[in-house]
Coordinates of C-alpha atoms in Angstrom, one line a residue:
R1 CA -5.2 -23.1 -2.8
I2 CA -8.5 -21.1 -1.6
E3 CA -11.5 -22.5 -0.8
V4 CA -14.9 -21.7 0.0
V5 CA -16.7 -22.6 3.2
A6 CA -20.2 -22.9 2.0
N7 CA -21.7 -22.8 5.5
E8 CA -19.9 -19.7 6.1
C9 CA -21.2 -17.8 3.1
M10 CA -23.4 -14.9 3.5
S11 CA -23.8 -14.5 -0.4
S12 CA -22.2 -11.0 -0.2
G13 CA -20.8 -11.5 -3.8
K14 CA -18.0 -9.6 -3.1
C15 CA -15.2 -12.4 -4.2
I16 CA -17.5 -12.7 -7.3
G17 CA -17.5 -8.7 -8.0
D18 CA -13.7 -8.9 -7.6
F19 CA -12.9 -11.8 -9.3
P20 CA -15.7 -13.1 -11.4
Q21 CA -13.6 -15.5 -13.6
A22 CA -12.8 -17.4 -10.3
F23 CA -15.5 -17.3 -8.5
G24 CA -19.5 -17.5 -9.1
F25 CA -23.1 -18.4 -7.3
D26 CA -24.0 -21.9 -7.1
E27 CA -27.9 -23.1 -7.2
D28 CA -28.1 -22.1 -3.5
E29 CA -26.7 -18.6 -4.2
L30 CA -23.6 -19.2 -2.3
A31 CA -19.9 -18.4 -3.4
M32 CA -18.2 -21.2 -5.2
L33 CA -15.1 -21.7 -7.2
V34 CA -15.6 -21.5 -11.2
E35 CA -14.5 -25.0 -12.6
G36 CA -11.6 -24.1 -15.0
G37 CA -11.9 -20.5 -13.7
L38 CA -9.1 -18.3 -13.1
V39 CA -6.1 -19.6 -11.0
L40 CA -5.5 -16.5 -8.6
S41 CA -2.3 -15.5 -7.4
D42 CA -1.2 -15.6 -3.9
Q43 CA -1.8 -12.0 -3.4
D44 CA -5.5 -12.0 -5.0
M45 CA -6.1 -15.0 -2.8
L46 CA -5.1 -13.1 0.2
R47 CA -7.2 -9.9 -1.0
A48 CA -10.2 -12.1 -1.7
A49 CA -10.1 -13.8 2.0
R50 CA -9.8 -10.4 3.7
N51 CA -12.3 -8.8 1.2
C52 CA -14.9 -11.3 2.4
P53 CA -17.3 -10.1 5.1
S54 CA -18.2 -13.6 6.2
Q55 CA -14.6 -14.8 6.4
A56 CA -15.6 -17.8 4.3
L57 CA -12.6 -18.1 2.0
Q58 CA -9.9 -20.1 3.4
I59 CA -6.3 -20.2 2.0
F60 CA -3.9 -23.1 2.4
D61 CA -0.3 -23.3 1.7
D62 CA 1.6 -26.0 -0.6
D63 CA 1.9 -28.2 2.8
G64 CA -2.1 -28.1 3.7
E65 CA -1.4 -25.9 6.2
Q66 CA -4.2 -22.9 6.5
V67 CA -2.7 -19.3 5.9
P68 CA -3.9 -16.7 8.4
T69 CA -5.6 -13.9 6.8

């Protein structure tokens, strides 16, 4: 799974530009996951996390362990 760490987000919109069906802006203009949105593949999650300039996207495996990006 992928999570947005809101207090790390700098609102660059890179994740939204790359995956608009999965990410959006909240009322504070911080990235958020779109409810009911596109479920990203493992490769797309890695791409989104690696492209985030503020490293606000974290990925976790099925055991709940954070995946290094």
